[in-house]
Amino acid sequence: MSPRYSPATVVVFCLLMAAAGCAKREESSKAAGNASVESAAPAEVRHPLKGEILQADSARQVLIVTHYEIPGYMPAMTMEFKVAKADLANAKPGQRIRAELVERGEDYFLEKIWPDDTVTVSTLDAAAKALAQDTTIRGKEAYREIGENLPAFTLLDQEGRTIAANRFRGKRVVLNFIFTRCPIATMCPAATLKMSQLQKAAREAGAKEFELVSISLDPEYDTPGVLRDYAEARGLDLANWSFLTGPDGAVRHLLAQLGVIREFEGATIKHTLATVLIDESGRIIYRADGSSWQIDEFVKRLKKS
Ligand SMILES: [Cu+2]
């Protein structure tokens, strides 16, 4: 006869096992000097992925992607991935992408999604290279004074569209640098809030043809989708406001030429703030350093357009 346990016995047995498990876990974390707190979240594995979007299924919030082989992990195949709302909104069937496949427990999802078609990649790279060369040629004069032109750049906006600096010709532009993970309330979050106040104030003052441009200081993390999420979560009006990102090399040289300092410090970024006004011909006509700039100073200069 095989041993039989009554349901009650089984329950008690399980509780004892759980208690033993707890005690053990406590001991081992004590042994480790409580350095690590055990979390219930399953381990996360990330793999770089390249592929093509077949379809965006907004009802189920998944992207169906045909991807290349992920060496040592997964053969080439078509499968669906959960993605952030903004990435789903940005998705275009037929678009080549690169991304990170994140495996967490039973879940597969894509993060860090970037357009990866040849035209976009080569356009961004060529512009970044030209910008780097320009900084080198300018040498000590890399910093652009008031009266000089905004350097040429090509980046991606929050919808993954390629945007060249000359797209803003004919309009006055207020440009700054921010990053979405900025933890300091008085820095990027305040700068974004102030830009939205400026947008409203300038419109109310009758300024029509102007654009706002916020370039990410943290393009590794701030993909077009992340920027779109950032803007939408804050209810920002993107009618004449672009959030731009792209190759870090391009951002680095823009920062140098526009006099903004960025230093990576552990998981975060230490940086200065500048808000720059560009006229219809692409000339820098005014700038305010730091966070205490006056909205009125910009409004009166935007009204002249
Ligand atoms: Cu910041």
CSV table of C-alpha atoms and ligand atoms in Angstrom, one decimal:
chain,number,residue,atom,x,y,z
A,1,MET,CA,0.0,0.0,0.0
A,2,SER,CA,1.4,3.4,-0.9
A,3,PRO,CA,1.3,6.0,1.9
A,4,ARG,CA,-1.7,8.2,1.8
A,5,TYR,CA,-1.9,11.7,3.3
A,6,SER,CA,-5.2,13.4,4.1
A,7,PRO,CA,-5.6,16.9,2.5
A,8,ALA,CA,-5.1,18.4,6.0
A,9,THR,CA,-1.7,16.6,6.3
A,10,VAL,CA,-0.6,17.9,3.0
A,11,VAL,CA,-1.5,21.5,3.9
A,12,VAL,CA,0.5,21.2,7.2
A,13,PHE,CA,3.4,19.7,5.3
A,14,CYS,CA,3.5,22.6,2.8
A,15,LEU,CA,3.4,25.2,5.6
A,16,LEU,CA,6.3,23.5,7.3
A,17,MET,CA,8.3,23.5,4.0
A,18,ALA,CA,7.5,27.2,3.5
A,19,ALA,CA,8.6,28.0,7.0
A,20,ALA,CA,11.8,26.1,6.5
A,21,GLY,CA,12.4,28.0,3.2
A,22,CYS,CA,11.8,31.3,4.9
A,23,ALA,CA,14.3,30.5,7.7
A,24,LYS,CA,16.9,29.5,5.2
A,25,ARG,CA,16.5,32.6,3.2
A,26,GLU,CA,16.7,34.8,6.2
A,27,GLU,CA,19.9,33.0,7.3
A,28,SER,CA,21.5,33.3,3.9
A,29,SER,CA,20.7,37.0,3.6
A,30,LYS,CA,22.1,37.5,7.1
A,31,ALA,CA,25.2,35.7,6.0
A,32,ALA,CA,25.5,38.1,3.1
A,33,GLY,CA,25.3,41.0,5.5
A,34,ASN,CA,21.8,41.8,4.3
A,35,ALA,CA,23.4,43.2,1.2
A,36,SER,CA,20.8,41.7,-1.1
A,37,VAL,CA,17.1,41.7,-0.6
A,38,GLU,CA,15.4,38.7,-2.3
A,39,SER,CA,12.8,39.8,-4.7
A,40,ALA,CA,10.0,37.8,-6.1
A,41,ALA,CA,10.5,39.2,-9.6
A,42,PRO,CA,11.9,36.6,-12.1
A,43,ALA,CA,15.3,37.1,-13.5
A,44,GLU,CA,15.6,39.2,-16.6
A,45,VAL,CA,17.6,38.3,-19.7
A,46,ARG,CA,18.3,40.8,-22.5
A,47,HIS,CA,19.3,40.0,-26.1
A,48,PRO,CA,20.0,42.4,-29.0
A,49,LEU,CA,17.5,41.7,-31.8
A,50,LYS,CA,17.1,42.8,-35.4
A,51,GLY,CA,14.1,42.3,-37.5
A,52,GLU,CA,11.1,43.7,-39.3
A,53,ILE,CA,7.7,44.7,-38.0
A,54,LEU,CA,5.0,42.7,-39.7
A,55,GLN,CA,2.1,44.1,-37.8
A,56,ALA,CA,1.1,46.2,-34.8
A,57,ASP,CA,-1.8,44.7,-32.9
A,58,SER,CA,-3.0,47.5,-30.7
A,59,ALA,CA,-5.9,45.6,-29.2
A,60,ARG,CA,-3.5,43.1,-27.7
A,61,GLN,CA,-0.7,45.6,-27.4
A,62,VAL,CA,1.8,43.4,-29.2
A,63,LEU,CA,4.2,43.8,-32.2
A,64,ILE,CA,4.5,40.9,-34.5
A,65,VAL,CA,8.1,40.9,-35.6
A,66,THR,CA,10.1,38.7,-38.0
A,67,HIS,CA,13.5,38.6,-36.4
A,68,TYR,CA,16.9,37.3,-37.4
A,69,GLU,CA,18.7,34.5,-35.5
A,70,ILE,CA,19.7,35.5,-32.0
A,71,PRO,CA,22.9,33.4,-31.8
A,72,GLY,CA,22.9,30.8,-29.0
A,73,TYR,CA,19.4,31.7,-28.0
A,74,MET,CA,16.7,31.6,-30.7
A,75,PRO,CA,16.6,30.8,-34.4
A,76,ALA,CA,15.1,33.3,-36.9
A,77,MET,CA,11.4,33.4,-36.6
A,78,THR,CA,8.2,35.4,-36.5
A,79,MET,CA,6.8,36.0,-33.1
A,80,GLU,CA,4.9,38.5,-31.1
A,81,PHE,CA,6.2,40.7,-28.3
A,82,LYS,CA,4.6,43.0,-25.8
A,83,VAL,CA,5.8,46.6,-26.2
A,84,ALA,CA,5.2,50.0,-24.6
A,85,LYS,CA,2.2,51.9,-25.8
A,86,ALA,CA,4.3,54.5,-27.5
A,87,ASP,CA,6.4,51.9,-29.3
A,88,LEU,CA,3.2,50.4,-30.6
A,89,ALA,CA,1.9,53.7,-31.7
A,90,ASN,CA,5.2,54.4,-33.5
A,91,ALA,CA,5.3,51.0,-35.2
A,92,LYS,CA,5.0,50.9,-39.0
A,93,PRO,CA,4.6,47.5,-40.8
A,94,GLY,CA,7.6,46.9,-43.0
A,95,GLN,CA,9.9,49.0,-40.7
A,96,ARG,CA,13.2,47.4,-39.9
A,97,ILE,CA,14.1,47.7,-36.3
A,98,ARG,CA,16.8,47.0,-33.8
A,99,ALA,CA,15.7,46.4,-30.2
A,100,GLU,CA,16.4,44.5,-27.0
A,101,LEU,CA,14.5,41.3,-26.5
A,102,VAL,CA,13.7,41.1,-22.7
A,103,GLU,CA,12.8,37.8,-21.3
A,104,ARG,CA,11.3,38.0,-17.8
A,105,GLY,CA,9.7,34.8,-16.5
A,106,GLU,CA,7.1,33.8,-19.1
A,107,ASP,CA,7.1,37.2,-20.7
A,108,TYR,CA,8.9,38.3,-23.8
A,109,PHE,CA,8.9,41.9,-24.7
A,110,LEU,CA,10.9,44.5,-26.7
A,111,GLU,CA,12.5,47.6,-25.4
A,112,LYS,CA,15.0,50.1,-26.8
A,113,ILE,CA,13.3,50.0,-30.2
A,114,TRP,CA,15.1,52.0,-32.9
A,115,PRO,CA,14.5,52.3,-36.7
A,116,ASP,CA,17.1,50.2,-38.4
A,117,ASP,CA,16.4,50.7,-42.1
A,118,THR,CA,19.5,51.5,-44.2
A,119,VAL,CA,18.3,55.0,-45.2
A,120,THR,CA,17.6,56.1,-41.7
A,121,VAL,CA,20.8,54.6,-40.2
A,122,SER,CA,23.0,56.0,-43.0
A,123,THR,CA,21.4,59.4,-42.8
A,124,LEU,CA,21.9,59.6,-39.0
A,125,ASP,CA,25.5,58.3,-39.2
A,126,ALA,CA,26.5,60.7,-42.0
A,127,ALA,CA,25.1,63.7,-40.1
A,128,ALA,CA,26.7,62.6,-36.8
A,129,LYS,CA,30.1,62.2,-38.6
A,130,ALA,CA,29.8,65.6,-40.3
A,131,LEU,CA,29.0,67.2,-36.9
A,132,ALA,CA,32.0,65.5,-35.3
A,133,GLN,CA,34.2,66.8,-38.1
A,134,ASP,CA,32.8,70.2,-37.7
A,135,THR,CA,33.6,70.2,-33.9
A,136,THR,CA,37.2,69.1,-34.7
A,137,ILE,CA,37.7,71.8,-37.4
A,138,ARG,CA,36.3,74.5,-35.1
A,139,GLY,CA,38.7,73.3,-32.4
A,140,LYS,CA,38.7,75.8,-29.5
A,141,GLU,CA,35.9,77.7,-31.2
A,142,ALA,CA,33.6,74.8,-31.2
A,143,TYR,CA,31.3,76.7,-28.9
A,144,ARG,CA,28.8,78.8,-30.9
A,145,GLU,CA,28.3,82.3,-29.8
A,146,ILE,CA,25.2,84.3,-30.2
A,147,GLY,CA,25.1,85.5,-33.8
A,148,GLU,CA,26.4,82.2,-35.1
A,149,ASN,CA,24.3,79.5,-36.8
A,150,LEU,CA,22.8,76.5,-35.1
A,151,PRO,CA,25.0,73.5,-36.2
A,152,ALA,CA,23.4,71.1,-38.8
A,153,PHE,CA,22.1,67.9,-37.3
A,154,THR,CA,19.8,65.1,-38.1
A,155,LEU,CA,18.1,63.2,-35.3
A,156,LEU,CA,14.9,61.2,-34.8
A,157,ASP,CA,11.8,62.6,-33.2
A,158,GLN,CA,9.4,61.0,-30.8
A,159,GLU,CA,7.7,59.2,-33.6
A,160,GLY,CA,10.9,57.8,-35.1
A,161,ARG,CA,10.9,60.3,-38.0
A,162,THR,CA,14.1,61.6,-39.3
A,163,ILE,CA,14.4,65.4,-38.6
A,164,ALA,CA,17.1,67.6,-39.9
A,165,ALA,CA,17.9,71.0,-38.3
A,166,ASN,CA,17.0,72.8,-41.5
A,167,ARG,CA,13.4,71.6,-41.2
A,168,PHE,CA,12.9,74.4,-38.7
A,169,ARG,CA,14.1,77.2,-41.1
A,170,GLY,CA,11.6,79.9,-41.4
A,171,LYS,CA,10.5,79.6,-37.8
A,172,ARG,CA,11.9,80.7,-34.5
A,173,VAL,CA,13.0,77.8,-32.4
A,174,VAL,CA,13.5,77.4,-28.7
A,175,LEU,CA,15.9,74.5,-28.1
A,176,ASN,CA,17.0,72.7,-24.9
A,177,PHE,CA,18.4,69.4,-23.7
A,178,ILE,CA,16.7,67.1,-21.2
A,179,PHE,CA,16.6,63.4,-20.4
A,180,THR,CA,13.5,61.5,-19.4
A,181,ARG,CA,15.1,59.7,-16.4
A,182,CYS,CA,16.4,62.9,-14.8
A,183,PRO,CA,15.8,62.5,-11.1
A,184,ILE,CA,16.3,66.1,-10.1
A,185,ALA,CA,12.9,67.9,-9.9
A,186,THR,CA,14.5,71.3,-10.4
A,187,MET,CA,16.4,70.3,-13.6
A,188,CYS,CA,14.8,68.5,-16.5
A,189,PRO,CA,11.3,68.0,-15.1
A,190,ALA,CA,11.2,71.8,-14.3
A,191,ALA,CA,12.7,72.6,-17.8
A,192,THR,CA,10.0,70.6,-19.5
A,193,LEU,CA,7.3,72.2,-17.5
A,194,LYS,CA,8.7,75.6,-18.3
A,195,MET,CA,8.9,74.9,-22.0
A,196,SER,CA,5.2,74.0,-21.9
A,197,GLN,CA,4.4,77.2,-20.1
A,198,LEU,CA,6.4,79.1,-22.7
A,199,GLN,CA,4.5,77.3,-25.5
A,200,LYS,CA,1.2,78.4,-24.0
A,201,ALA,CA,2.3,82.0,-23.1
A,202,ALA,CA,3.8,82.5,-26.6
A,203,ARG,CA,0.6,81.4,-28.3
A,204,GLU,CA,-1.5,83.6,-26.0
A,205,ALA,CA,0.8,86.5,-26.9
A,206,GLY,CA,0.1,85.9,-30.6
A,207,ALA,CA,3.3,84.1,-31.7
A,208,LYS,CA,2.4,81.7,-34.4
A,209,GLU,CA,5.4,80.4,-36.3
A,210,PHE,CA,7.6,78.9,-33.6
A,211,GLU,CA,8.8,75.5,-32.6
A,212,LEU,CA,10.1,73.9,-29.4
A,213,VAL,CA,12.9,71.3,-29.6
A,214,SER,CA,14.0,69.2,-26.6
A,215,ILE,CA,17.0,67.0,-27.4
A,216,SER,CA,17.8,64.0,-25.2
A,217,LEU,CA,21.0,64.1,-23.1
A,218,ASP,CA,20.6,60.3,-22.7
A,219,PRO,CA,20.0,58.9,-26.2
A,220,GLU,CA,21.1,55.4,-25.1
A,221,TYR,CA,17.9,55.2,-23.0
A,222,ASP,CA,15.7,57.7,-24.6
A,223,THR,CA,14.4,56.0,-27.8
A,224,PRO,CA,11.8,57.7,-29.9
A,225,GLY,CA,9.2,55.6,-28.0
A,226,VAL,CA,10.5,56.5,-24.6
A,227,LEU,CA,10.4,60.2,-25.6
A,228,ARG,CA,6.8,59.8,-26.9
A,229,ASP,CA,5.8,58.1,-23.6
A,230,TYR,CA,7.4,61.0,-21.7
A,231,ALA,CA,5.5,63.6,-23.6
A,232,GLU,CA,2.2,61.8,-23.5
A,233,ALA,CA,2.4,61.0,-19.8
A,234,ARG,CA,2.8,64.8,-19.2
A,235,GLY,CA,0.1,65.7,-21.6
A,236,LEU,CA,2.5,67.9,-23.6
A,237,ASP,CA,1.3,69.5,-26.8
A,238,LEU,CA,3.5,68.1,-29.6
A,239,ALA,CA,1.9,70.2,-32.4
A,240,ASN,CA,5.0,72.4,-32.5
A,241,TRP,CA,7.3,70.6,-30.0
A,242,SER,CA,9.7,67.9,-31.0
A,243,PHE,CA,11.6,65.6,-28.7
A,244,LEU,CA,14.8,64.4,-30.5
A,245,THR,CA,17.2,61.6,-30.0
A,246,GLY,CA,19.8,59.7,-32.0
A,247,PRO,CA,23.4,58.6,-32.1
A,248,ASP,CA,25.2,59.6,-28.9
A,249,GLY,CA,28.0,61.0,-31.0
A,250,ALA,CA,25.7,63.5,-32.6
A,251,VAL,CA,24.3,64.6,-29.2
A,252,ARG,CA,27.8,64.9,-27.7
A,253,HIS,CA,28.9,67.3,-30.4
A,254,LEU,CA,25.7,69.3,-30.3
A,255,LEU,CA,26.3,69.7,-26.5
A,256,ALA,CA,29.9,70.8,-27.1
A,257,GLN,CA,28.8,73.4,-29.8
A,258,LEU,CA,25.9,74.7,-27.7
A,259,GLY,CA,27.9,74.9,-24.5
A,260,VAL,CA,26.0,72.3,-22.4
A,261,ILE,CA,28.1,70.1,-20.1
A,262,ARG,CA,27.2,66.4,-19.6
A,263,GLU,CA,28.9,64.0,-17.3
A,264,PHE,CA,27.9,60.4,-16.7
A,265,GLU,CA,27.9,59.6,-13.1
A,266,GLY,CA,27.0,56.1,-12.1
A,267,ALA,CA,23.5,55.5,-13.3
A,268,THR,CA,22.7,59.1,-13.8
A,269,ILE,CA,23.9,62.1,-15.7
A,270,LYS,CA,25.1,65.4,-14.3
A,271,HIS,CA,24.5,68.2,-16.6
A,272,THR,CA,24.1,72.0,-17.1
A,273,LEU,CA,21.0,73.6,-18.7
A,274,ALA,CA,20.8,76.0,-21.6
A,275,THR,CA,17.8,77.3,-23.4
A,276,VAL,CA,18.7,78.6,-26.9
A,277,LEU,CA,16.6,80.7,-29.2
A,278,ILE,CA,17.2,80.4,-33.0
A,279,ASP,CA,15.8,82.7,-35.6
A,280,GLU,CA,14.2,82.0,-39.0
A,281,SER,CA,17.6,81.8,-40.7
A,282,GLY,CA,19.0,79.3,-38.2
A,283,ARG,CA,21.0,81.9,-36.3
A,284,ILE,CA,21.4,81.7,-32.5
A,285,ILE,CA,20.0,85.0,-31.2
A,286,TYR,CA,19.5,84.5,-27.5
A,287,ARG,CA,20.3,82.0,-24.8
A,288,ALA,CA,19.7,81.6,-21.1
A,289,ASP,CA,21.9,79.4,-19.0
A,290,GLY,CA,20.6,77.5,-16.0
A,291,SER,CA,17.1,77.0,-14.9
A,292,SER,CA,16.0,80.4,-13.9
A,293,TRP,CA,15.2,81.9,-17.3
A,294,GLN,CA,12.3,84.2,-17.8
A,295,ILE,CA,9.5,83.0,-20.0
A,296,ASP,CA,8.7,86.6,-21.0
A,297,GLU,CA,12.3,87.0,-22.4
A,298,PHE,CA,11.5,84.3,-24.8
A,299,VAL,CA,7.9,85.2,-25.5
A,300,LYS,CA,8.8,88.7,-26.6
A,301,ARG,CA,11.5,87.3,-29.0
A,302,LEU,CA,9.1,84.7,-30.4
A,303,LYS,CA,6.4,87.3,-31.1
A,304,LYS,CA,8.7,89.1,-33.6
A,305,SER,CA,8.3,86.2,-36.0
B,1,CU,CU,18.3,66.7,-15.8
